[in-house]
mmCIF file of C-alpha atoms in Angstrom:
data_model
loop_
_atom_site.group_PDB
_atom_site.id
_atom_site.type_symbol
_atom_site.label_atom_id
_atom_site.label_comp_id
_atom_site.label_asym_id
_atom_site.label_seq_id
_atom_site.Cartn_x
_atom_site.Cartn_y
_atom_site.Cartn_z
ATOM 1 C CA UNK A 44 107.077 -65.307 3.995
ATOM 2 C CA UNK A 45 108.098 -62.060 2.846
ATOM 3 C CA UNK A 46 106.606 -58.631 2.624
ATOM 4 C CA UNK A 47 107.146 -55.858 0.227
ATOM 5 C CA UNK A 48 105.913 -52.481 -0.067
ATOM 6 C CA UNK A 49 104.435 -50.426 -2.634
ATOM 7 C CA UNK A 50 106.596 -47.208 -3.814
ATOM 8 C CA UNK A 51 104.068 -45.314 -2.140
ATOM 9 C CA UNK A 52 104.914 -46.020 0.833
ATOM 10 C CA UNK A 53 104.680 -42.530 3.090
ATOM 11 C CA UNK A 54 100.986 -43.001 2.840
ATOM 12 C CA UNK A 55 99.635 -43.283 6.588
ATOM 13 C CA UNK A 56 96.511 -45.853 5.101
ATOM 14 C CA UNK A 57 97.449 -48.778 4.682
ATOM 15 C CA UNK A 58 96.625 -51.829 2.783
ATOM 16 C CA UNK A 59 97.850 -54.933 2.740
ATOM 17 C CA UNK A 60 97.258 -57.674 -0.110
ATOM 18 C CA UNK A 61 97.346 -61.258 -0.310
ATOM 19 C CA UNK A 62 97.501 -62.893 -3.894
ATOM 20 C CA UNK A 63 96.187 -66.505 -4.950
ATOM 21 C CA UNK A 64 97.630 -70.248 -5.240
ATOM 22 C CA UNK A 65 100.684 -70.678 -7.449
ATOM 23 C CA UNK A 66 100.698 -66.564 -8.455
ATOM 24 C CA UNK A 67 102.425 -64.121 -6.558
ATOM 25 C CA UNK A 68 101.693 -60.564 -5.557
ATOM 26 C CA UNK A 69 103.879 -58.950 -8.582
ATOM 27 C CA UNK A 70 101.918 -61.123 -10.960
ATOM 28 C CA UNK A 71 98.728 -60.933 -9.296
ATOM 29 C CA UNK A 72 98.968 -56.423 -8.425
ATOM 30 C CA UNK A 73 101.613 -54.938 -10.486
ATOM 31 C CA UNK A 74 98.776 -53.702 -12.738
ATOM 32 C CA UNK A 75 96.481 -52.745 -9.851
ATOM 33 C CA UNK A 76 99.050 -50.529 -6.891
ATOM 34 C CA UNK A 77 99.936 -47.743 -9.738
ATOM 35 C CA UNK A 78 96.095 -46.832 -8.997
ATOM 36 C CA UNK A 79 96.081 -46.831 -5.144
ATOM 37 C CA UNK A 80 98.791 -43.980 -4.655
ATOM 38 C CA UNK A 81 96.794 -42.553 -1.688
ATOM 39 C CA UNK A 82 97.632 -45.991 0.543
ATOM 40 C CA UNK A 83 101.204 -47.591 2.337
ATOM 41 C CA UNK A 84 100.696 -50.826 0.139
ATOM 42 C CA UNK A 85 101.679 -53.804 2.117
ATOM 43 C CA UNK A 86 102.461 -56.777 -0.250
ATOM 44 C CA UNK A 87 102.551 -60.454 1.505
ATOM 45 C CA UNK A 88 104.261 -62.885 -0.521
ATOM 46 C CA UNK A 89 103.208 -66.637 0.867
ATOM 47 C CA UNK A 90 105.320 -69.320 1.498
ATOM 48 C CA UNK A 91 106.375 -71.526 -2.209
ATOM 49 C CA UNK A 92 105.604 -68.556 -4.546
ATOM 50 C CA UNK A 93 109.190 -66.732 -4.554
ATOM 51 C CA UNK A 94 113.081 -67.877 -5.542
ATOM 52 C CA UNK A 95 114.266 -69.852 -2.462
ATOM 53 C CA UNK A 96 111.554 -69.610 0.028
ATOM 54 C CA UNK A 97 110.341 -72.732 2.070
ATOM 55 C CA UNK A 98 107.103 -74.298 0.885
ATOM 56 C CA UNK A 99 103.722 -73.454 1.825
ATOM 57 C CA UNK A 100 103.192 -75.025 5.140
ATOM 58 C CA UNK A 101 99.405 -74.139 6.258
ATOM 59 C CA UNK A 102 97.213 -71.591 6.149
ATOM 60 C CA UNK A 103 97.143 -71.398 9.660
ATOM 61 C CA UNK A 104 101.040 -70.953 10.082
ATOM 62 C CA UNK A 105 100.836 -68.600 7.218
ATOM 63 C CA UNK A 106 98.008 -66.331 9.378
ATOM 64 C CA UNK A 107 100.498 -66.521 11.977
ATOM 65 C CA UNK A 108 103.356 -64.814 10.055
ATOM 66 C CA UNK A 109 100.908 -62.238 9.337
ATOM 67 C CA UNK A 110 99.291 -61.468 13.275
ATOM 68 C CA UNK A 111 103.434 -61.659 14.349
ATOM 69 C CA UNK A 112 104.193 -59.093 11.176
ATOM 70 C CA UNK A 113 101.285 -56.465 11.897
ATOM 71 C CA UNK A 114 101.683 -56.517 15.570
ATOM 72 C CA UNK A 115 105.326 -55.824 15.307
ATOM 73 C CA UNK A 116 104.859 -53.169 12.601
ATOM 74 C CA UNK A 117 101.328 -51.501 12.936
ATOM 75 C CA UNK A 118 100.151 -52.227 16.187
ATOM 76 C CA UNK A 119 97.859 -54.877 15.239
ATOM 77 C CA UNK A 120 95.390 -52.707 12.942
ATOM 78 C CA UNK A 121 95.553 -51.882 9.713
ATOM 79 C CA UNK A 122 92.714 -50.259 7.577
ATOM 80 C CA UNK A 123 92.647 -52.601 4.960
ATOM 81 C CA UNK A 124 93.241 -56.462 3.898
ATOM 82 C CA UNK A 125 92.886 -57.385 0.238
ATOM 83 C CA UNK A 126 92.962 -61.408 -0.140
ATOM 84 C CA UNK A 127 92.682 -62.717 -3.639
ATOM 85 C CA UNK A 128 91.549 -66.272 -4.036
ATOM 86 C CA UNK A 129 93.579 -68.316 -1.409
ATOM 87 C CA UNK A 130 94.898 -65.430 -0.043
ATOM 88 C CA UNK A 131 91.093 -64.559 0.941
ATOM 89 C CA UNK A 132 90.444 -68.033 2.398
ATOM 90 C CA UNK A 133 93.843 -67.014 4.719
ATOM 91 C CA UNK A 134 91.793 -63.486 5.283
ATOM 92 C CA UNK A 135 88.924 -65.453 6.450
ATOM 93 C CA UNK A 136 91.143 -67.231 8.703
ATOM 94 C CA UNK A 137 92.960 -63.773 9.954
ATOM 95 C CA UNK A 138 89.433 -62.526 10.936
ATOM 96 C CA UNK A 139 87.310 -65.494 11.990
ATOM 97 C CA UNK A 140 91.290 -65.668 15.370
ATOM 98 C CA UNK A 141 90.520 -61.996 15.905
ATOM 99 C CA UNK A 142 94.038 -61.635 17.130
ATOM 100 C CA UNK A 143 94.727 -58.035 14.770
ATOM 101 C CA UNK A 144 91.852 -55.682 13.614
ATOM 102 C CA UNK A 145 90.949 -54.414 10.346
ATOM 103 C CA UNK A 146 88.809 -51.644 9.318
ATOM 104 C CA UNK A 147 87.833 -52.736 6.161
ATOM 105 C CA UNK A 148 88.028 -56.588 4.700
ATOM 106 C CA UNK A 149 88.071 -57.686 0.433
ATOM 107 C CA UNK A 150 87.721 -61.139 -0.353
ATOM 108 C CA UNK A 151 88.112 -61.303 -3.887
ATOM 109 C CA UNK A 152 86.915 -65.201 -4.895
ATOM 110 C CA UNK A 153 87.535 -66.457 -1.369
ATOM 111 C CA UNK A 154 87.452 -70.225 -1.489
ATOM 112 C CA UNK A 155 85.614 -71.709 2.043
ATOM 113 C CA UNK A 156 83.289 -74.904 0.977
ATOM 114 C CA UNK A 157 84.567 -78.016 2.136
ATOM 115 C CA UNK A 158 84.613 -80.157 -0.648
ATOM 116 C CA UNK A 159 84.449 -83.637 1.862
ATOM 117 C CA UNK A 160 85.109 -86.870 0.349
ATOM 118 C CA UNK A 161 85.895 -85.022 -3.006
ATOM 119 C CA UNK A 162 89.258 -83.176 -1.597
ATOM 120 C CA UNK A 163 91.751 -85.785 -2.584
ATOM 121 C CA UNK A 164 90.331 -86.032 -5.860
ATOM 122 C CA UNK A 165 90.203 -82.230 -6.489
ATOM 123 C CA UNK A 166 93.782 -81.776 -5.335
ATOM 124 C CA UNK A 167 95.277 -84.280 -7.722
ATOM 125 C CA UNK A 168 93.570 -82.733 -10.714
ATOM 126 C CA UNK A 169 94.372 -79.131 -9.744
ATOM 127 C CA UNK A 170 97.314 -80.127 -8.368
ATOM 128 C CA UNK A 171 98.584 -81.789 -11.876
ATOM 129 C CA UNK A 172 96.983 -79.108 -14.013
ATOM 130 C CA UNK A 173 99.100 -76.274 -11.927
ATOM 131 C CA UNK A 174 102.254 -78.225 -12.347
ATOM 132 C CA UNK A 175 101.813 -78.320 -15.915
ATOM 133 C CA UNK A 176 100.924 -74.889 -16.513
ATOM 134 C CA UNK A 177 103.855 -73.886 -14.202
ATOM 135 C CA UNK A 178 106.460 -76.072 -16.373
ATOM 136 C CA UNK A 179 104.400 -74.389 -19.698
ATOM 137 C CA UNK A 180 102.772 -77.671 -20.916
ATOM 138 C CA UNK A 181 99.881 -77.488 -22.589
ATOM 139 C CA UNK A 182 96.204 -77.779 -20.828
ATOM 140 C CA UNK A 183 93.324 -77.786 -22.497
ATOM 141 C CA UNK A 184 91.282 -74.361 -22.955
ATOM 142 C CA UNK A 185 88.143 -76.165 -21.817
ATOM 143 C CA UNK A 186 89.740 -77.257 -18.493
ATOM 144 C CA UNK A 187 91.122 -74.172 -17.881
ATOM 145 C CA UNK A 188 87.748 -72.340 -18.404
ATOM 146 C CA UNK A 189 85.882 -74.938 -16.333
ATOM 147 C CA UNK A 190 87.818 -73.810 -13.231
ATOM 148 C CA UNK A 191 88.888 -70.460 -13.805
ATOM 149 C CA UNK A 192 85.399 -69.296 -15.799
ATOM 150 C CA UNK A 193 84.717 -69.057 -19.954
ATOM 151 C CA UNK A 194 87.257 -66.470 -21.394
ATOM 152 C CA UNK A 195 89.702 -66.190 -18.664
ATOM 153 C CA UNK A 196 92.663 -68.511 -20.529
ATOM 154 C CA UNK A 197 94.979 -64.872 -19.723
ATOM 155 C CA UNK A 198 94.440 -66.077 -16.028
ATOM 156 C CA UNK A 199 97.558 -68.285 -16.180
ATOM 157 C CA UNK A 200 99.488 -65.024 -16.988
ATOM 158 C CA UNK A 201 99.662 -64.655 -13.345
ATOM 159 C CA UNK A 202 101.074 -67.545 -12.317
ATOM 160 C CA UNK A 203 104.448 -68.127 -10.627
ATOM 161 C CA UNK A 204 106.715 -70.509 -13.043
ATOM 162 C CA UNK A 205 108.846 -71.687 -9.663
ATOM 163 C CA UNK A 206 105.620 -72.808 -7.781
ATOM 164 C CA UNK A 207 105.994 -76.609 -7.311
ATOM 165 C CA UNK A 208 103.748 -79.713 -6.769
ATOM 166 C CA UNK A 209 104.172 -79.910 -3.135
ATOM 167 C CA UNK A 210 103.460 -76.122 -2.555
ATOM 168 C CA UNK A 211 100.076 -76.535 -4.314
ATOM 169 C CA UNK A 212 99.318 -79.662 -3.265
ATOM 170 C CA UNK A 213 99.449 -78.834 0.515
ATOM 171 C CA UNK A 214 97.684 -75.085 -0.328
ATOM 172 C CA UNK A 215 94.815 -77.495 -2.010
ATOM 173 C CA UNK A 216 94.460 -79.825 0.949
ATOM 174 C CA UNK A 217 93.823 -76.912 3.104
ATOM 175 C CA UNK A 218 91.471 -75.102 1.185
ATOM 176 C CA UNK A 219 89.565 -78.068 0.396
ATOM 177 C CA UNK A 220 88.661 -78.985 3.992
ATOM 178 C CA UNK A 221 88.709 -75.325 4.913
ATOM 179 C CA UNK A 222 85.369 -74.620 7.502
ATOM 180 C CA UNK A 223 84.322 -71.422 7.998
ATOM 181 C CA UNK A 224 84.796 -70.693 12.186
ATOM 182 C CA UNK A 225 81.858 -69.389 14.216
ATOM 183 C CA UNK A 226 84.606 -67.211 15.981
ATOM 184 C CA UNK A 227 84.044 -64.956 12.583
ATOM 185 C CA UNK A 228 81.021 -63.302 13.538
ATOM 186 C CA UNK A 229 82.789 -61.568 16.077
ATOM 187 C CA UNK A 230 84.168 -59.338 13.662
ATOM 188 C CA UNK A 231 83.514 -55.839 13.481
ATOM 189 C CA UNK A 232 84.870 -54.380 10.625
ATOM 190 C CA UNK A 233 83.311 -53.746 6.574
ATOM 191 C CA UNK A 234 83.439 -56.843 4.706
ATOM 192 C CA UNK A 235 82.811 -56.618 0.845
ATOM 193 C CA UNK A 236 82.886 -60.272 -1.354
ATOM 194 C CA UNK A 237 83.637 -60.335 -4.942
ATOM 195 C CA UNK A 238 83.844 -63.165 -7.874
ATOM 196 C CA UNK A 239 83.090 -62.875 -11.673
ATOM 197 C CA UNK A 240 79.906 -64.159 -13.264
ATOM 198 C CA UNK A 241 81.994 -67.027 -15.128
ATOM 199 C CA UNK A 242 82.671 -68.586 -11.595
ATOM 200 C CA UNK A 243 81.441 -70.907 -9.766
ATOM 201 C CA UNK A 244 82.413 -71.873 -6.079
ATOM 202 C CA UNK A 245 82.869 -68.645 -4.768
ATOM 203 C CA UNK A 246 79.136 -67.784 -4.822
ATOM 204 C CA UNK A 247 78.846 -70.510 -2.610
ATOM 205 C CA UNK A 248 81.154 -68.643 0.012
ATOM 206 C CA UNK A 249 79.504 -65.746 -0.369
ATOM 207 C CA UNK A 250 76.412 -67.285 0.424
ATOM 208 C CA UNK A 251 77.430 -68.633 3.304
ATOM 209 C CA UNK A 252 79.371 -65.197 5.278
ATOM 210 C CA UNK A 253 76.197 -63.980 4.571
ATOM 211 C CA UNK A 254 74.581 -65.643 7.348
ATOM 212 C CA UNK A 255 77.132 -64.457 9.385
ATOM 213 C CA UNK A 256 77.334 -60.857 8.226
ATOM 214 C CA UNK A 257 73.812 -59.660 6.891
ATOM 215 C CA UNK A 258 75.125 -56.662 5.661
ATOM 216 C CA UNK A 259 77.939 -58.230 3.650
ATOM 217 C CA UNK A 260 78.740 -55.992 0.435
ATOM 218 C CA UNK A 261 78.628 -58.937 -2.660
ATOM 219 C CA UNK A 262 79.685 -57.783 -5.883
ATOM 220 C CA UNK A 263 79.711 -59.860 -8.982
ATOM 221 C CA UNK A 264 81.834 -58.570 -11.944
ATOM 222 C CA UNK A 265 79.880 -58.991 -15.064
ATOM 223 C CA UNK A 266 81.196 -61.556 -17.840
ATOM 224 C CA UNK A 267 84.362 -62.508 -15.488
ATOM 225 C CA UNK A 268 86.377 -65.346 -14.257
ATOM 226 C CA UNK A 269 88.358 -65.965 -11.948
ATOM 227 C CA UNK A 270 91.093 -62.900 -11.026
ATOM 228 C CA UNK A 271 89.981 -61.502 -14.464
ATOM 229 C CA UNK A 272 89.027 -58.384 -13.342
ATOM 230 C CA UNK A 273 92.112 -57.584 -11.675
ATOM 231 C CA UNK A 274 94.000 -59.227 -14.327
ATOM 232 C CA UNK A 275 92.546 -57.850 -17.256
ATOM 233 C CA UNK A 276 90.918 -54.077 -15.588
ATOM 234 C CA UNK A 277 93.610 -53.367 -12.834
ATOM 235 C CA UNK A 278 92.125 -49.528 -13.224
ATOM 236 C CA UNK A 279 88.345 -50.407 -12.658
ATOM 237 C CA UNK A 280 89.399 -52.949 -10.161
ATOM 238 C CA UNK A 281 91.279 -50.466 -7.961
ATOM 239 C CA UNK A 282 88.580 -48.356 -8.460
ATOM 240 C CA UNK A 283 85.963 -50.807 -6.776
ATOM 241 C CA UNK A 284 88.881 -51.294 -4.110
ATOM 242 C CA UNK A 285 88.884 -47.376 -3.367
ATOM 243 C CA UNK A 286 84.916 -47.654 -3.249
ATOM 244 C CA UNK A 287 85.450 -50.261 -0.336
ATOM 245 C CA UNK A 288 88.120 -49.095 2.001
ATOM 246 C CA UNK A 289 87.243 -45.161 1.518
#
């Protein structure tokens, strides 16, 4: 794992931001961080989505990384966390082990709905559809918008060229069987959930925190897939982020 800061980096706030499967955090907040000059950006680049690294072992060893990085560098708080897709299923995981503190929590699109006897079957197709994408073959529009939400083909704009099949196919069977803890309601800090209209499965996890956190902030960006908003509006998207962690 690596971590990378922001240019802004005097700023005592600080945020740190997790991007999704098979992008990175260049591809994923390049467009965003020019708009957040008032924070210490704190980029954390997982495991399989960078030249040379190992692959993607777990989300749990990946939360790991993380506690060992923020204890040894801020004490074990920060004020913010920023997880975008898988990297808010791994922010779900940071708070539900309470082992650092946040002040304030985004979980843009996390992904936390078990998907049973279905996993195996999921991970091959997204699995294979990654791979090609990655190695620029050509996928189908209609499969892309079934995942990712109608309009959102720019959505594989983010994604890492170098990620391979056994990255993503270990980061799918963890999300896939992914389960919520009960240890999560023991956190303290703000929580806000986003997804875009076009998507599905996230609405499901947002649904679900709920019941653990009644006063949840959910957010659904009108006429959007899946990262489009950030993707396609980096200023109104750091502008909703500012909103949150002010």
């Amino acid at each position: 794992m690596e971590f990378t800061f922001s240019i802004y980096a005097e700023s005592e706030k600080t945020l740190m931001m997790l991007p999704g499967m098979a992008t990175t955090v260049h591809t994923c907040f390049n467009k965003v961080i020019p708009y957040l000059r008032d924070y210490h950006i704190i980029l954390c680049e997982l495991d399989g989505h960078y030249d040379n690294s190992p692959l993607f072992e777990s989300i749990e060893k990946t939360c790991e990384q993380i506690e060992e990085y923020i204890k040894q560098n801020h004490l074990g708080k920060l004020n913010a966390i920023l997880g975008f897709s898988l990297g808010g299923t791994i922010v779900v995981e940071l708070i539900s082990r309470n082992n650092i503190e946040f002040d304030n929590v985004i979980l843009d699109a996390a992904f936390c709905e078990k998907m049973g006897i279905l996993a195996p079957i999921y991970t091959v197709i997204f699995s294979w559809a990654v791979n090609r994408i990655c190695n620029e073959k050509n996928i189908p529009t209609f499969m892309i918008e079934a995942v990712m939400g109608q309009g959102n083909g720019r959505i594989i704009e983010t994604f890492y060229k170098g990620t391979t099949l056994a990255t993503v196919k270990r980061e799918c069977g963890d999300v896939y069987t992914y389960d919520v803890k009960d240890t999560i309601k023991e956190f303290k800090g703000k929580i806000a959930f986003w997804y875009g209209e076009n998507e599905h499965y996230p609405a499901k996890t947002a649904k679900r925190l709920k019941s653990y956190f009644p006063n949840i902030q959910i957010q659904v960006f009108s006429k959007m897939g899946h990262g489009q908003m950030m993707n396609e509006c980096p200023a109104k998207y750091a502008q909703e982020i500012l909103k949150v962690i002010h």
